[in-house]
Amino acid sequence: MTASARDALLESLLENARYTTEDLARMTGLDEGDVEAAIAELEADGVVRGYRPVVDWESTDRERVRAVVEVNVELDRETGYADVAERLAGYDAVDTLRLVSGDYDFHVEILGESMRDVSAFIADEVAPLPAVTQTVTHYAMTTYKESGVEFGDGDDDDRLSVSP
Amino acid sequence: MGIELSERVQAVPPSGIRKFFELAEERDDVISLGVGEPDFATPWRARTAAVDSLERGQTSYTANRGMASLREAISDHVGAKYDLAYDAEDEILVTAGASEAVDLAFRAFVNPGDTVAVAEPAYVSYAPGVTFAGGEVLPVPTYERDEFRLTREALEESGAADAEVLVMCFPNNPTGATMREEHLRPIAEFAVENDLTVVSDEIYAALQYEHEHTSIATLPGMRERTVVVNGFSKAYAMTGLRLGYVMGPSEAVMGMNRIHQYGMLSAPTTAQHAALEALESCDDAVAEMTAAYDRRRNFLLARFEELGIECFRAKGAFYAFPEVPTDQTGDAFAEDLLKAEGVAVVPGSVFGDGGEGHLRVSYATGLEDLREATDRLERFLD
């Protein structure tokens, strides 16, 4: 598997992770066995960490609340960023966790069933951690774009159906 | 007594593509692989630049040749990308689409009765443009065995040595054919030997999937006899903004500008602002679109192979040019396919006699639609 074939495959999966092996083979010019092997390799190498749909929860009947929490921490000899991160990442409610530059340390995205759920989670599980010195919670009100996908109605294809 | 149309207009039939447009419009489940423009929207930065310019009230004419900043950006861009060196001052003219540039070239270089050799199959505007300019069209065929590249042999056999002008477009609409330097060299030699002026329409230059673009103007003896036409429509998905440009020796470009300044004054100002931004900040968007076209090209060619449809491996633009898979004419096949399965393609004959027996299949369409369209094609062939 060449690096460019691997890249091409990755680009195709980024466009749509649900493309079938057959279609991926057609798009990349690899045979299906090679596609399977390359995907297995991307997974084994930790390049591809998972696949999930981009869900617009506002279009469902389910109540989902998303909060962005800014978390500040104070480190000591025994506790580094990685230790705090490991502690936070273990919770299912933590959807995304990044160490960021700027005014705070961790950017944490929490996904819960209700505002009360999310608030309780932060109050009970995040804020009490010894390293955590401060949390600032922002509840998401509307999602316009996620993982590169816009949630608007999109542009219609208004091209002439046949043109030179 | 109504208005009588001029003989020139009467001499040009309406485009053969019209029939398929009308058939396709009749039903609402059509998947069209018959579209000659990108399915992507113009990159967002270019769009916002257009809006910003409107909000700033930049709505007056620009210089006839186009905004100086845009001409300079074009000069830098084609220099870096295609090794073309043109002075922004008097060797670049910004036009209302590449189409205007092609039309200007004919009107500026063709005298009544002059012969214009056109490499065919070709974009539908060349032959009518030549006729409107009072010239005679000399079709020069390209063949599938040469992957639809123009060859010196075809030029010689067609009698193009006696022509005044040669028009060529690579990467090609409708075939998707491309020409590398080694293929262009004999054409350049022929043009020099026979003192031809060359109009090289390179509107698809950015969309090539297996090799870099070479402009025929970079070959020995060609710069002084070539005008290079390009634009923003295809690479930057800006068809509706109508912006193109032409580059060439000063006398040629200033001659074209003389027609342009009376006929057009200047290209659309809003589009010029969008184009400037496109050149400055949209390389990533172009790379992304190009990668998407390449995936679709591979997909489409793989499906043709599975269906037993003969198709040479087109390396540019966003067209494949397969053989008609039945013993029908391209026109009859395309009509039946559209009526039976709601898949629109364009018969190759629309692009000149050399296109008969082939179909132009555009992959400027999302992969889901390409899959559905090729599934319908499979059903149709069963």
XYZ file of C-alpha atoms in Angstrom:
546
model
C 0.000 0.000 0.000
C 1.536 3.289 -1.093
C 1.169 6.415 1.018
C -0.817 8.104 -1.755
C -3.265 5.204 -2.021
C -3.733 5.341 1.738
C -4.302 9.088 1.535
C -6.793 8.687 -1.298
C -8.686 6.131 0.726
C -8.690 8.369 3.772
C -10.009 11.284 1.686
C -12.827 9.107 0.364
C -13.753 7.983 3.883
C -13.705 11.579 5.080
C -16.151 12.432 2.311
C -18.420 9.592 3.399
C -17.428 6.825 5.804
C -20.336 4.712 4.600
C -19.017 4.185 1.086
C -18.991 0.465 0.446
C -15.737 -1.377 -0.045
C -16.812 -1.906 -3.633
C -17.294 1.833 -4.242
C -14.079 2.707 -2.421
C -12.267 0.297 -4.706
C -13.800 1.939 -7.769
C -12.902 5.412 -6.535
C -9.320 4.674 -5.626
C -8.469 2.165 -8.338
C -7.471 -0.421 -5.701
C -8.989 -3.860 -5.622
C -11.427 -4.675 -2.867
C -9.001 -6.828 -0.926
C -6.495 -3.980 -0.846
C -9.179 -1.573 0.329
C -10.072 -3.897 3.215
C -6.422 -4.313 4.097
C -5.727 -0.591 3.944
C -8.687 0.226 6.171
C -7.568 -2.428 8.643
C -4.119 -0.866 8.582
C -5.484 2.656 9.112
C -7.435 1.350 12.088
C -4.558 -0.679 13.520
C -2.193 2.281 13.230
C -4.646 4.440 15.130
C -5.136 6.783 12.192
C -8.836 6.012 11.902
C -10.208 5.937 15.442
C -13.850 5.349 14.688
C -16.871 6.051 12.510
C -20.100 7.732 13.544
C -22.875 9.682 11.916
C -23.180 13.437 12.185
C -26.537 13.796 13.935
C -28.656 16.903 14.030
C -30.452 16.202 17.314
C -32.769 19.135 16.746
C -34.313 17.119 13.938
C -35.164 14.235 16.276
C -37.734 13.836 19.035
C -34.987 13.196 21.518
C -33.842 15.855 23.907
C -30.094 16.233 23.730
C -28.141 18.955 25.424
C -24.647 19.893 24.436
C -22.409 22.013 26.607
C -18.934 23.362 26.073
C -17.036 23.527 29.347
C -13.873 25.510 29.816
C -11.836 23.766 32.482
C -8.858 25.276 34.263
C -6.523 23.029 36.176
C -3.588 23.395 38.517
C -0.883 20.809 38.055
C 1.531 19.485 40.636
C 4.439 17.076 40.767
C 2.178 14.023 40.615
C -0.510 15.358 38.285
C 0.062 16.337 34.650
C -2.366 17.307 31.893
C -2.456 13.724 30.704
C -3.563 12.521 34.121
C -6.427 14.995 34.267
C -7.348 14.210 30.670
C -7.454 10.507 31.358
C -9.694 11.098 34.304
C -12.123 13.239 32.273
C -12.069 11.167 29.114
C -13.299 8.133 30.981
C -16.799 9.565 31.328
C -19.291 8.672 28.592
C -20.820 12.117 28.922
C -17.559 13.664 27.705
C -17.945 13.684 23.951
C -14.843 15.669 23.022
C -11.847 16.632 25.104
C -8.938 18.778 24.014
C -6.083 20.589 25.702
C -6.096 24.077 24.222
C -3.990 27.200 24.260
C -5.374 30.420 25.675
C -7.262 31.433 28.790
C -8.184 27.966 29.939
C -6.683 24.495 29.726
C -9.273 21.942 28.641
C -12.040 22.334 26.115
C -14.640 19.744 27.095
C -17.819 18.991 25.184
C -20.493 17.298 27.215
C -23.517 15.594 25.725
C -26.457 14.827 27.994
C -30.183 14.207 28.051
C -31.098 17.406 29.823
C -29.623 20.581 31.177
C -30.067 19.207 34.665
C -28.120 16.062 33.725
C -25.272 18.037 32.282
C -25.157 20.495 35.190
C -25.152 17.634 37.668
C -22.368 15.908 35.795
C -20.182 18.995 35.880
C -20.975 19.731 39.517
C -20.537 16.147 40.688
C -17.771 14.810 38.508
C -15.743 17.585 36.923
C -15.579 20.485 39.374
C -14.624 18.372 42.410
C -11.503 16.929 40.780
C -8.527 18.089 42.874
C -6.680 19.521 39.871
C -9.655 21.511 38.597
C -9.617 25.112 39.745
C -12.401 26.552 37.636
C -15.116 25.572 35.161
C -17.123 27.801 32.859
C -20.069 26.103 31.177
C -21.649 27.229 27.902
C -24.835 25.528 26.813
C -25.114 25.192 23.046
C -28.297 26.808 21.811
C -28.230 25.938 18.116
C -25.817 23.886 16.039
C -25.145 25.235 12.580
C -22.259 23.025 11.536
C -20.598 19.950 12.962
C -17.687 17.854 11.741
C -17.681 19.774 8.479
C -21.392 19.271 7.847
C -23.668 22.290 7.653
C -27.100 21.838 9.213
C -28.902 24.334 6.988
C -31.113 23.404 4.073
C -28.122 23.393 1.738
C -27.885 24.774 -1.746
C -30.206 23.397 -4.377
C -28.647 22.192 -7.580
C -30.034 24.898 -9.814
C -27.869 24.115 -12.802
C -29.469 23.599 -16.197
C -30.041 19.864 -16.510
C -28.117 19.650 -19.771
C -25.540 22.213 -20.839
C -22.582 22.359 -23.213
C -42.571 42.200 -42.939
C -40.581 41.028 -39.939
C -36.938 41.382 -39.144
C -34.746 39.353 -41.404
C -31.851 37.628 -39.710
C -28.412 38.045 -41.171
C -27.022 35.287 -43.353
C -24.374 34.625 -40.731
C -26.949 33.879 -38.083
C -29.059 31.847 -40.485
C -25.988 29.797 -41.361
C -25.657 28.564 -37.770
C -28.138 25.923 -36.592
C -29.365 25.951 -32.986
C -27.288 23.787 -30.661
C -28.037 20.052 -30.775
C -27.909 19.996 -27.013
C -31.185 21.847 -26.780
C -33.282 18.742 -27.556
C -31.821 16.869 -24.597
C -32.304 19.799 -22.308
C -35.976 19.891 -23.224
C -36.404 16.130 -22.820
C -34.666 16.247 -19.435
C -36.879 19.109 -18.282
C -39.988 17.042 -18.963
C -39.447 14.679 -16.045
C -38.486 15.267 -12.459
C -36.547 12.091 -11.686
C -33.733 12.812 -14.083
C -30.158 12.317 -12.984
C -28.151 14.423 -15.322
C -24.692 13.439 -16.407
C -25.118 16.021 -19.136
C -24.023 19.118 -17.274
C -21.004 21.079 -18.451
C -20.334 22.929 -15.227
C -19.179 22.075 -11.682
C -21.717 20.885 -9.127
C -19.797 22.684 -6.386
C -20.700 26.189 -5.354
C -18.076 28.900 -5.727
C -15.612 28.737 -2.802
C -17.011 30.669 0.125
C -14.176 33.181 0.331
C -14.698 34.173 -3.298
C -18.413 34.542 -2.709
C -17.911 36.725 0.340
C -15.425 38.848 -1.579
C -18.114 39.461 -4.195
C -20.612 40.450 -1.525
C -18.069 42.676 0.234
C -17.327 44.503 -3.002
C -21.035 45.117 -3.525
C -21.394 46.422 0.012
C -18.490 48.774 -0.550
C -20.313 50.060 -3.602
C -17.715 48.836 -6.084
C -20.206 48.652 -8.877
C -18.768 50.840 -11.585
C -16.897 49.822 -14.734
C -13.306 48.772 -14.326
C -10.535 49.449 -16.822
C -11.425 47.833 -20.165
C -8.715 45.246 -19.649
C -9.913 44.466 -16.115
C -8.751 45.636 -12.682
C -4.980 46.077 -12.527
C -4.818 44.089 -9.280
C -6.612 41.164 -10.926
C -4.408 41.235 -14.018
C -1.347 41.235 -11.797
C -2.708 38.339 -9.763
C -3.419 36.425 -12.982
C 0.083 37.144 -14.241
C 1.617 35.854 -10.985
C -0.673 32.828 -10.853
C -0.065 31.569 -14.397
C 3.617 32.284 -13.990
C 3.877 30.159 -10.879
C 1.547 27.433 -12.022
C 2.012 27.063 -15.773
C 5.340 28.725 -16.442
C 3.649 31.391 -18.564
C 5.058 34.917 -18.471
C 2.636 37.676 -19.462
C 2.787 41.350 -18.629
C -0.236 42.466 -16.636
C -0.058 45.815 -18.390
C -0.721 44.885 -22.007
C -0.656 41.102 -22.422
C -3.646 40.112 -20.301
C -7.289 40.940 -20.941
C -10.062 40.034 -18.487
C -13.245 38.987 -20.288
C -16.863 38.056 -19.576
C -16.147 34.342 -19.423
C -13.628 32.427 -21.488
C -16.389 32.315 -24.123
C -16.029 36.025 -24.764
C -12.261 35.612 -25.077
C -12.688 32.896 -27.714
C -15.196 35.019 -29.613
C -12.868 38.043 -29.461
C -10.012 35.943 -30.785
C -12.006 34.921 -33.846
C -13.166 38.442 -34.518
C -9.699 39.874 -34.020
C -7.722 37.329 -36.052
C -10.082 36.068 -38.771
C -10.650 37.853 -42.066
C -13.657 36.950 -44.224
C -12.879 33.699 -45.980
C -10.003 32.775 -43.674
C -9.794 29.161 -42.634
C -9.917 28.235 -38.975
C -8.873 24.701 -38.126
C -10.832 23.331 -35.180
C -9.700 20.193 -33.372
C -12.882 18.121 -33.024
C -14.805 16.901 -31.080
C -14.875 20.398 -29.680
C -16.818 22.710 -27.457
C -19.975 23.795 -29.247
C -19.102 27.492 -29.541
C -16.014 27.361 -31.727
C -17.565 26.622 -35.105
C -20.433 29.134 -34.728
C -17.940 31.720 -33.444
C -15.824 31.252 -36.558
C -18.893 31.567 -38.770
C -20.053 34.743 -37.022
C -16.571 36.161 -37.612
C -16.854 35.376 -41.338
C -14.337 32.526 -41.336
C -14.560 29.010 -42.695
C -14.338 26.088 -40.276
C -11.952 23.266 -41.093
C -12.639 20.347 -38.752
C -9.525 18.439 -37.716
C -10.539 15.087 -36.270
C -9.078 13.546 -33.148
C -9.375 9.812 -32.644
C -10.009 7.415 -29.816
C -6.877 5.448 -30.773
C -4.881 8.577 -29.849
C -6.981 9.093 -26.718
C -8.511 12.022 -28.599
C -5.271 14.012 -28.657
C -4.675 16.265 -31.631
C -1.949 14.856 -33.891
C 0.278 16.318 -36.561
C -0.933 13.635 -38.988
C -4.548 14.745 -38.577
C -3.533 18.360 -39.162
C -1.691 17.402 -42.325
C -4.438 15.152 -43.663
C -7.105 17.783 -43.049
C -5.180 20.435 -44.929
C -4.682 22.595 -41.865
C -1.365 23.785 -43.329
C -3.406 26.284 -45.358
C -5.419 27.507 -42.384
C -4.807 30.868 -40.757
C -5.888 29.949 -37.242
C -5.937 26.741 -35.183
C -8.295 26.367 -32.221
C -7.627 23.668 -29.680
C -8.834 22.884 -26.176
C -6.940 20.517 -23.896
C -7.995 19.241 -21.386
C -10.911 18.796 -23.731
C -14.627 19.245 -23.516
C -16.240 16.817 -24.464
C -13.630 14.041 -24.451
C -11.614 14.712 -21.287
C -8.472 14.255 -23.390
C -5.248 15.914 -22.252
C -1.950 16.567 -24.017
C 1.478 16.349 -22.450
C 4.434 18.342 -23.702
C 5.577 15.470 -25.934
C 2.165 15.484 -27.643
C 2.061 19.262 -28.003
C 5.547 19.545 -29.491
C 4.651 18.230 -32.993
C 1.579 20.481 -33.034
C 3.739 23.473 -32.134
C 6.231 22.604 -34.885
C 3.396 22.328 -37.380
C 2.028 25.705 -36.299
C 5.431 27.356 -36.650
C 6.153 25.774 -40.040
C 2.772 26.808 -41.407
C 2.571 30.169 -39.694
C -0.655 29.391 -37.836
C -2.104 31.582 -35.120
C -3.147 29.324 -32.257
C -6.096 29.930 -29.953
C -5.480 27.583 -27.035
C -8.512 27.259 -24.789
C -7.088 26.041 -21.477
C -10.166 26.593 -19.345
C -9.806 23.098 -17.814
C -6.053 23.414 -17.149
C -6.443 23.072 -13.382
C -8.492 19.885 -13.676
C -5.993 17.177 -14.621
C -5.574 13.979 -12.698
C -2.534 12.153 -13.966
C -0.069 14.814 -15.024
C 0.644 18.534 -14.846
C -0.667 20.982 -17.409
C 1.570 22.172 -20.220
C 0.507 25.169 -22.259
C 1.403 25.039 -25.938
C 2.427 28.713 -25.597
C 5.503 27.614 -23.601
C 6.952 25.640 -26.539
C 9.608 27.103 -28.868
C 8.295 29.652 -31.339
C 4.791 29.547 -29.908
C 4.520 32.507 -27.568
C 4.401 35.034 -30.402
C 1.660 33.143 -32.283
C -0.548 31.903 -29.428
C -3.279 33.375 -27.314
C -4.062 31.363 -24.197
C -7.647 31.480 -22.968
C -8.464 30.564 -19.390
C -10.955 31.588 -16.738
C -12.506 30.961 -13.383
C -15.610 28.997 -14.351
C -14.341 25.454 -14.129
C -11.447 25.464 -11.657
C -13.170 27.755 -9.165
C -16.750 26.698 -9.897
C -17.674 30.236 -10.935
C -19.592 29.648 -14.180
C -22.410 32.066 -13.406
C -20.020 34.858 -12.497
C -18.877 34.929 -16.124
C -15.202 35.659 -15.810
C -12.372 34.602 -18.056
C -9.152 35.998 -19.406
C -6.867 35.798 -22.374
C -3.098 36.124 -22.493
C -0.922 36.663 -25.511
C 1.485 38.976 -27.250
C 0.601 42.617 -26.763
C -0.589 43.328 -30.345
C -2.963 40.368 -30.241
C -4.383 41.122 -26.818
C -4.709 44.843 -27.504
C -6.468 43.985 -30.772
C -8.937 41.845 -28.869
C -9.299 44.634 -26.327
C -10.332 46.989 -29.109
C -13.420 44.854 -29.768
C -13.971 44.226 -26.055
C -13.894 47.941 -25.183
C -16.710 48.681 -27.622
C -18.718 45.511 -27.129
C -18.332 44.813 -23.423
C -16.569 47.867 -21.898
C -15.343 45.710 -19.040
C -16.001 42.315 -17.511
C -18.449 42.213 -14.570
C -16.908 44.121 -11.676
C -18.391 41.967 -8.901
C -17.008 38.869 -10.577
C -13.578 40.469 -10.852
C -13.494 40.942 -7.086
C -14.527 37.331 -6.562
C -11.843 36.204 -8.995
C -9.122 38.179 -7.255
C -10.024 36.521 -3.970
C -10.186 33.130 -5.688
C -6.615 33.534 -6.902
C -5.408 34.770 -3.530
C -7.043 32.309 -1.183
C -8.855 29.426 -2.860
C -6.066 27.005 -3.791
C -7.221 24.597 -1.075
C -10.780 24.641 -2.343
C -9.567 23.904 -5.886
C -7.442 21.026 -4.592
C -10.412 19.588 -2.729
C -12.719 19.825 -5.745
C -10.073 18.316 -7.991
C -9.635 15.384 -5.599
C -13.395 14.834 -5.579
C -13.543 14.860 -9.398
C -10.720 12.357 -9.497
C -12.568 9.950 -7.174
C -15.663 10.223 -9.336
C -13.644 9.753 -12.515
C -12.180 6.540 -11.148
C -15.610 5.418 -10.037
C -17.216 6.122 -13.400
C -14.460 4.470 -15.427
C -14.582 1.433 -13.126
C -18.348 1.164 -13.614
C -17.981 1.432 -17.417
C -15.463 -1.380 -17.317
C -17.812 -3.524 -15.238
C -20.634 -2.854 -17.711
C -18.419 -3.660 -20.676
C -18.606 -0.100 -22.003
C -15.473 0.869 -23.928
C -14.002 4.104 -22.673
C -10.489 5.488 -22.900
C -9.010 6.750 -19.664
C -9.764 10.471 -19.789
C -7.248 12.420 -17.723
C -8.730 15.887 -17.498
C -11.784 18.171 -17.253
C -14.797 16.355 -15.793
C -15.908 14.302 -18.744
C -15.636 10.715 -19.847
C -16.274 9.919 -23.507
C -17.365 6.277 -23.757
C -18.381 4.497 -26.930
C -22.098 4.013 -27.477
C -22.587 0.513 -26.031
C -25.314 -0.491 -28.516
C -25.403 -0.361 -32.306
C -27.466 2.820 -32.186
C -26.289 6.323 -32.977
C -25.250 8.331 -29.950
C -28.276 10.545 -30.423
C -30.744 7.625 -30.459
C -29.061 5.940 -27.507
C -29.031 9.114 -25.408
C -32.697 9.738 -26.183
C -33.715 6.162 -25.302
C -31.675 6.190 -22.107
C -33.235 9.448 -21.024
C -36.772 8.296 -21.822
C -36.400 4.833 -20.308
C -34.291 5.483 -17.225
C -34.160 9.235 -16.725
C -30.407 9.463 -17.157
C -29.222 12.365 -19.282
C -25.987 12.186 -21.254
C -25.003 14.153 -24.333
C -24.364 12.438 -27.659
C -20.852 13.059 -28.914
C -22.120 14.181 -32.315
C -23.246 17.456 -30.722
C -19.539 18.313 -30.530
C -18.765 17.682 -34.192
C -18.915 14.745 -36.572
C -15.895 13.132 -34.931
C -17.940 12.677 -31.783
C -20.438 10.287 -33.401
C -20.476 6.882 -31.766
C -19.598 8.347 -28.383
C -21.349 9.899 -25.417
C -20.213 12.729 -23.207
C -20.725 11.707 -19.611
C -20.047 14.425 -17.068
C -18.911 13.528 -13.586
C -19.572 16.977 -12.181
C -22.179 15.202 -10.077
C -22.077 13.785 -6.551
C -21.092 10.166 -6.075
C -24.562 9.082 -4.927
C -26.032 10.311 -8.196
C -23.216 8.755 -10.199
C -23.869 5.430 -8.542
C -27.615 5.632 -9.155
C -27.109 6.770 -12.743
C -24.711 3.938 -13.535
C -27.087 1.451 -11.865
C -29.862 2.712 -14.131
C -27.527 2.453 -17.103
C -26.801 -1.149 -16.138
C -30.529 -1.889 -15.986
C -31.029 -0.190 -19.347
C -28.356 -2.315 -20.988
C -29.687 -5.579 -19.566
